[in-house]
mmCIF file of C-alpha atoms in Angstrom:
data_model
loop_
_atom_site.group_PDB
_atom_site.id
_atom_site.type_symbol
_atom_site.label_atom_id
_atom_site.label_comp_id
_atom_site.label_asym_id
_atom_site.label_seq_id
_atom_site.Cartn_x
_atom_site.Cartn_y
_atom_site.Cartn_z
ATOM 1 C CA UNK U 1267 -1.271 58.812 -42.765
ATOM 2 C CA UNK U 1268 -0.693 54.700 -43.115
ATOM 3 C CA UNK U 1269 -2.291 52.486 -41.049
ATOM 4 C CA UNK U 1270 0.678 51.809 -38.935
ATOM 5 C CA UNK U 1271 1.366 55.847 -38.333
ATOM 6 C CA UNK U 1272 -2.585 55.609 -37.277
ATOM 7 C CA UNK U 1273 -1.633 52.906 -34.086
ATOM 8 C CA UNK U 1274 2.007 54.620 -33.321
ATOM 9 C CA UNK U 1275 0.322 57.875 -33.182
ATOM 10 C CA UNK U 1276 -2.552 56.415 -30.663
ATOM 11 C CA UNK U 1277 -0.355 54.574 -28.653
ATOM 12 C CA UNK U 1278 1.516 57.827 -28.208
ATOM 13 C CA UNK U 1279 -1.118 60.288 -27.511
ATOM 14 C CA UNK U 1280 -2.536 57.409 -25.129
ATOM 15 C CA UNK U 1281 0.239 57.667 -23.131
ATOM 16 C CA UNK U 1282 0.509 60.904 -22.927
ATOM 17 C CA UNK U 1283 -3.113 61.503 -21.896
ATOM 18 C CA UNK U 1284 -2.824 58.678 -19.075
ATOM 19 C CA UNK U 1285 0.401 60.702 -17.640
ATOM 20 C CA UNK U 1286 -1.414 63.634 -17.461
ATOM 21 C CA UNK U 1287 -4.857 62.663 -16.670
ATOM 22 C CA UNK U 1288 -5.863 59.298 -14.529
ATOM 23 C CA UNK U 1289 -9.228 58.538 -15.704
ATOM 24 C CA UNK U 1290 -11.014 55.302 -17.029
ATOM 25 C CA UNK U 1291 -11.243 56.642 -20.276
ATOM 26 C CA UNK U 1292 -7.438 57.526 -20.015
ATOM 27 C CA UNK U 1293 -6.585 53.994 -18.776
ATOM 28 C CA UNK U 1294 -8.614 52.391 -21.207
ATOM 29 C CA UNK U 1295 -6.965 54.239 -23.886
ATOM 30 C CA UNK U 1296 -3.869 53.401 -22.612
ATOM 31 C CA UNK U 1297 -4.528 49.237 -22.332
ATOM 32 C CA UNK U 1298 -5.353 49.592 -25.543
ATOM 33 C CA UNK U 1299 -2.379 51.010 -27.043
ATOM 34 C CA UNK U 1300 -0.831 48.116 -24.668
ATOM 35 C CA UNK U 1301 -2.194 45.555 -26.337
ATOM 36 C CA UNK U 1302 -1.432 46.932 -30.090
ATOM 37 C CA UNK U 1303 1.809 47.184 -28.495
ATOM 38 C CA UNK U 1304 2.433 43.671 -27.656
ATOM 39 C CA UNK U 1305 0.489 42.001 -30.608
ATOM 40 C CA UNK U 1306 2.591 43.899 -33.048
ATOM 41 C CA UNK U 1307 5.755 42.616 -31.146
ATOM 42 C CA UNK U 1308 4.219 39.169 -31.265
ATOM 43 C CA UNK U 1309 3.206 39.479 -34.923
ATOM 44 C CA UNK U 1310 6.832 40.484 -35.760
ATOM 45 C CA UNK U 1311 8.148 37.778 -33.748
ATOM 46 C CA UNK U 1312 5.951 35.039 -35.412
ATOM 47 C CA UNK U 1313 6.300 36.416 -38.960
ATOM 48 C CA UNK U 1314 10.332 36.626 -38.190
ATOM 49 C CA UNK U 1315 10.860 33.486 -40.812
ATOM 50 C CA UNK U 1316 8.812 34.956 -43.485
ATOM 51 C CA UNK U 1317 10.528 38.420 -43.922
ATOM 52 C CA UNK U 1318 13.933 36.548 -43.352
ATOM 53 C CA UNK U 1319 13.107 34.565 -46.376
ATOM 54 C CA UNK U 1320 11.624 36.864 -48.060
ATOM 55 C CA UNK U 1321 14.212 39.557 -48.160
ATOM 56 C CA UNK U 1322 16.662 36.597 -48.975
ATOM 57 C CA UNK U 1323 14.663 35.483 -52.020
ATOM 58 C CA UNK U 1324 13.874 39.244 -53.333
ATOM 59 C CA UNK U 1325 15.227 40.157 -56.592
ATOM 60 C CA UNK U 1326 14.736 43.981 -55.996
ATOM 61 C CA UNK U 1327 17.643 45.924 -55.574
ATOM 62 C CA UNK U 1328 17.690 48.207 -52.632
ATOM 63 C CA UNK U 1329 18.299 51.767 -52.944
ATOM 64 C CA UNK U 1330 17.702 53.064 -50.316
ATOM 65 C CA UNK U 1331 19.536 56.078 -48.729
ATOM 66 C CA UNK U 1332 19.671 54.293 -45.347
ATOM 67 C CA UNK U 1333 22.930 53.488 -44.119
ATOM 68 C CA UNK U 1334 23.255 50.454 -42.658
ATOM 69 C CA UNK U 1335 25.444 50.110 -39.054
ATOM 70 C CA UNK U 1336 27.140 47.679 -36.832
ATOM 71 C CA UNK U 1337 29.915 47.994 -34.257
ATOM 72 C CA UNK U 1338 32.861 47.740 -37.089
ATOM 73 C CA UNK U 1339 31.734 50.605 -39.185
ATOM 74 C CA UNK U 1340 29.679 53.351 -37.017
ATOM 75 C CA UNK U 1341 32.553 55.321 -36.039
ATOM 76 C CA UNK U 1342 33.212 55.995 -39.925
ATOM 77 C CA UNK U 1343 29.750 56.542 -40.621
ATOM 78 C CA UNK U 1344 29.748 59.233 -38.063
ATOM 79 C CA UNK U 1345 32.729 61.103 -39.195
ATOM 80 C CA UNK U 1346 31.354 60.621 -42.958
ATOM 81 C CA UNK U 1347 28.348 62.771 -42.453
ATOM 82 C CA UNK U 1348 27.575 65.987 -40.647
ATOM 83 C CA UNK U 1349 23.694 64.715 -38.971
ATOM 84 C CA UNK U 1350 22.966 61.634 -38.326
ATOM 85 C CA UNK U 1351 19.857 59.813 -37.324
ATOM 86 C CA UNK U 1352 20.600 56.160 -35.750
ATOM 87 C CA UNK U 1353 17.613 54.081 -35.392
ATOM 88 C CA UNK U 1354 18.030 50.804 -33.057
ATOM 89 C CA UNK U 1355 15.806 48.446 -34.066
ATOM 90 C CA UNK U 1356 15.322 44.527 -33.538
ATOM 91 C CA UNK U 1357 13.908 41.917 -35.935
ATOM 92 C CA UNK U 1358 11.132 41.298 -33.220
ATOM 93 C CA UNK U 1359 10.412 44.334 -32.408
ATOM 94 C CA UNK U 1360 6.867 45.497 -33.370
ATOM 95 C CA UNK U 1361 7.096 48.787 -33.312
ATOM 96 C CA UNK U 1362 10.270 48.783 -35.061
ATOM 97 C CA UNK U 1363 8.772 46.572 -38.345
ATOM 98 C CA UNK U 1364 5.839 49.524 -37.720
ATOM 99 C CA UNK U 1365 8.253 51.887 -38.480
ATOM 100 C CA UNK U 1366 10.361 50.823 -41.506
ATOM 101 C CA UNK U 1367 8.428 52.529 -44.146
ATOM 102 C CA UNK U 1368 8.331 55.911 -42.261
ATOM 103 C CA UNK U 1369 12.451 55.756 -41.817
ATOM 104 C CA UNK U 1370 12.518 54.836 -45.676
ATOM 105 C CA UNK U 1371 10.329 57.624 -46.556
ATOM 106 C CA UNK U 1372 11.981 60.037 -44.131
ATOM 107 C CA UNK U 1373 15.606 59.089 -45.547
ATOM 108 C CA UNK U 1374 14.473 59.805 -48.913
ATOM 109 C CA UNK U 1375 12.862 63.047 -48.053
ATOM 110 C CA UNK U 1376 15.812 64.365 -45.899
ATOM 111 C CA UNK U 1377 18.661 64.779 -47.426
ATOM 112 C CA UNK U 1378 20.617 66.434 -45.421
ATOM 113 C CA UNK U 1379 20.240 63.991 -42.698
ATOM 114 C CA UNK U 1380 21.494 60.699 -43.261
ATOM 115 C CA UNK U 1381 19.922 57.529 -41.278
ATOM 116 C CA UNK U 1382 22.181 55.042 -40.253
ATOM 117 C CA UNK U 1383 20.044 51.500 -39.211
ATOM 118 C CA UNK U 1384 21.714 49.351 -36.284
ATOM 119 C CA UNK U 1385 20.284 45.727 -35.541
ATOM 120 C CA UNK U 1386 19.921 45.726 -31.624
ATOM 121 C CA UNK U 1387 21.023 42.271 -32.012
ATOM 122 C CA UNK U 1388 24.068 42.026 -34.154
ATOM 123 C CA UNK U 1389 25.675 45.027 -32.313
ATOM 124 C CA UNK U 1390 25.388 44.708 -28.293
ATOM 125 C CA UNK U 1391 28.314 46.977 -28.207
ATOM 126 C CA UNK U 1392 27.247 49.918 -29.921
ATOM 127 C CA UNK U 1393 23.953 49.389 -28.016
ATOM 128 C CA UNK U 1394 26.005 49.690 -24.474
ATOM 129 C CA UNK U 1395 28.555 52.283 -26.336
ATOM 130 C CA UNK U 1396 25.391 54.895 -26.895
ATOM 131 C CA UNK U 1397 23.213 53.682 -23.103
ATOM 132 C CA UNK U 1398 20.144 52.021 -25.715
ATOM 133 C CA UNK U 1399 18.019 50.299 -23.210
ATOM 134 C CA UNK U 1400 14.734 50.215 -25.307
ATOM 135 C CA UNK U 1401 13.789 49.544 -29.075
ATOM 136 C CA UNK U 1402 12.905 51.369 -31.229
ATOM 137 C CA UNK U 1403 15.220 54.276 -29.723
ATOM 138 C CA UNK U 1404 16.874 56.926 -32.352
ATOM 139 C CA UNK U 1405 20.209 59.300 -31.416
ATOM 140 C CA UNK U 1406 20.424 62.485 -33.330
ATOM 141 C CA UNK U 1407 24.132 63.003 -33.807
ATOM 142 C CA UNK U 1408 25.274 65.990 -35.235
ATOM 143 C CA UNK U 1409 29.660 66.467 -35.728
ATOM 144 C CA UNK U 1410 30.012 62.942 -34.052
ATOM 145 C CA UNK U 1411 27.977 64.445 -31.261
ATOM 146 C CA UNK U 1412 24.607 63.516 -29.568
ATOM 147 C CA UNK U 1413 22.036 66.017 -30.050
ATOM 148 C CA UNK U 1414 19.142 64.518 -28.522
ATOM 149 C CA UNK U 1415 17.113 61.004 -28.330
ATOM 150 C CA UNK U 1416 14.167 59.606 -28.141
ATOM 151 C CA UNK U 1417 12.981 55.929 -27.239
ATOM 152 C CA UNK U 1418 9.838 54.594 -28.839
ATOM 153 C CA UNK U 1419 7.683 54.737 -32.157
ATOM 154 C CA UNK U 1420 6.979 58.212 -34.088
ATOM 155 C CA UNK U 1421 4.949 59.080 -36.876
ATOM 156 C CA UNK U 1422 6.898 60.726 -39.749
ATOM 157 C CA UNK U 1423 5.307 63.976 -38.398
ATOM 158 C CA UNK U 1424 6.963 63.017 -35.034
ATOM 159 C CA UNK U 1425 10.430 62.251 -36.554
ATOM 160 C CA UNK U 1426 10.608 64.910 -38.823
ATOM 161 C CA UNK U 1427 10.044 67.484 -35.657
ATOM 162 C CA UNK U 1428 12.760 65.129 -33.549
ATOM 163 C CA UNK U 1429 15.066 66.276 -36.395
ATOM 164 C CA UNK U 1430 14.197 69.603 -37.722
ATOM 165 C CA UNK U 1431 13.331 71.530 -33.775
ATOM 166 C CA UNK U 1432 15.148 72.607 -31.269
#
């Protein structure tokens, strides 16, 4: 497990522990995973510049299996392909820079699912289209149809059990 699948998976089992159990250790816990929370949003806004120019000054081709979405060209992608994952995601969004290299590694390990990427940004209308009121949030679609959802970080463990159980 990476580093970054380390602090997604405590900031989720912290929550989890404080809804079920209301103790000091349990709140502490959960501060905790607040404050990873935020600093990785505030890292990824701050280093915002440096990927941008980084990715625009990279000679390495990308290819990836990841689809990549906006409000022209989701409706195709959906009818192209039997499951879907969409991941909303942001630029600024910590947890969603946490999570890029365990929605690469999951697209390349799945192949009957096919991930579709949609920057929360660029695409306001797909956002309101699908009810997205929190990033990172993924849809499972499956014949152009929702299948479930789930708003937050996950593990690969996490988002290969989103997919794969019922």
């Amino acid at each position: 497990m990476s580093i970054t699948e380390k602090i997604i998976d405590f900031q989720n089992k912290a929550e989890k522990e404080f809804e079920n159990k209301k103790n000091i250790a349990t709140l502490f816990k959960y501060l905790l995973a607040m404050v990873t929370f935020f600093s990785s949003t505030i890292f990824a806004a701050f280093t915002l510049p440096f990927r941008y120019l980084f990715k625009q000054l990279s000679t390495k081709k990308n290819h990836s299996q990841i689809y990549i979405g906006n409000n022209k060209n989701i409706d195709s992608l959906l009818k192209k392909e039997e499951l879907v994952l969409i991941d909303f995601w942001a630029e600024w969004c910590g947890p969603c820079i946490m999570m890029n290299s365990t929605i690469k590694e999951f697209s390349e390990n799945s192949k009957h699912i096919k991930v579709i990427k949609i920057n929360a940004d660029m695409n306001m209308k797909t956002l309101k289209r699908f009810n997205v009121r929190g990033l990172p949030h993924f849809l499972l679609i499956k014949n152009e149809k929702e299948v479930k959802r789930f708003a937050g970080s996950m593990t690969l463990n996490d988002l290969n059990s989103f997919c794969f159980e019922d």
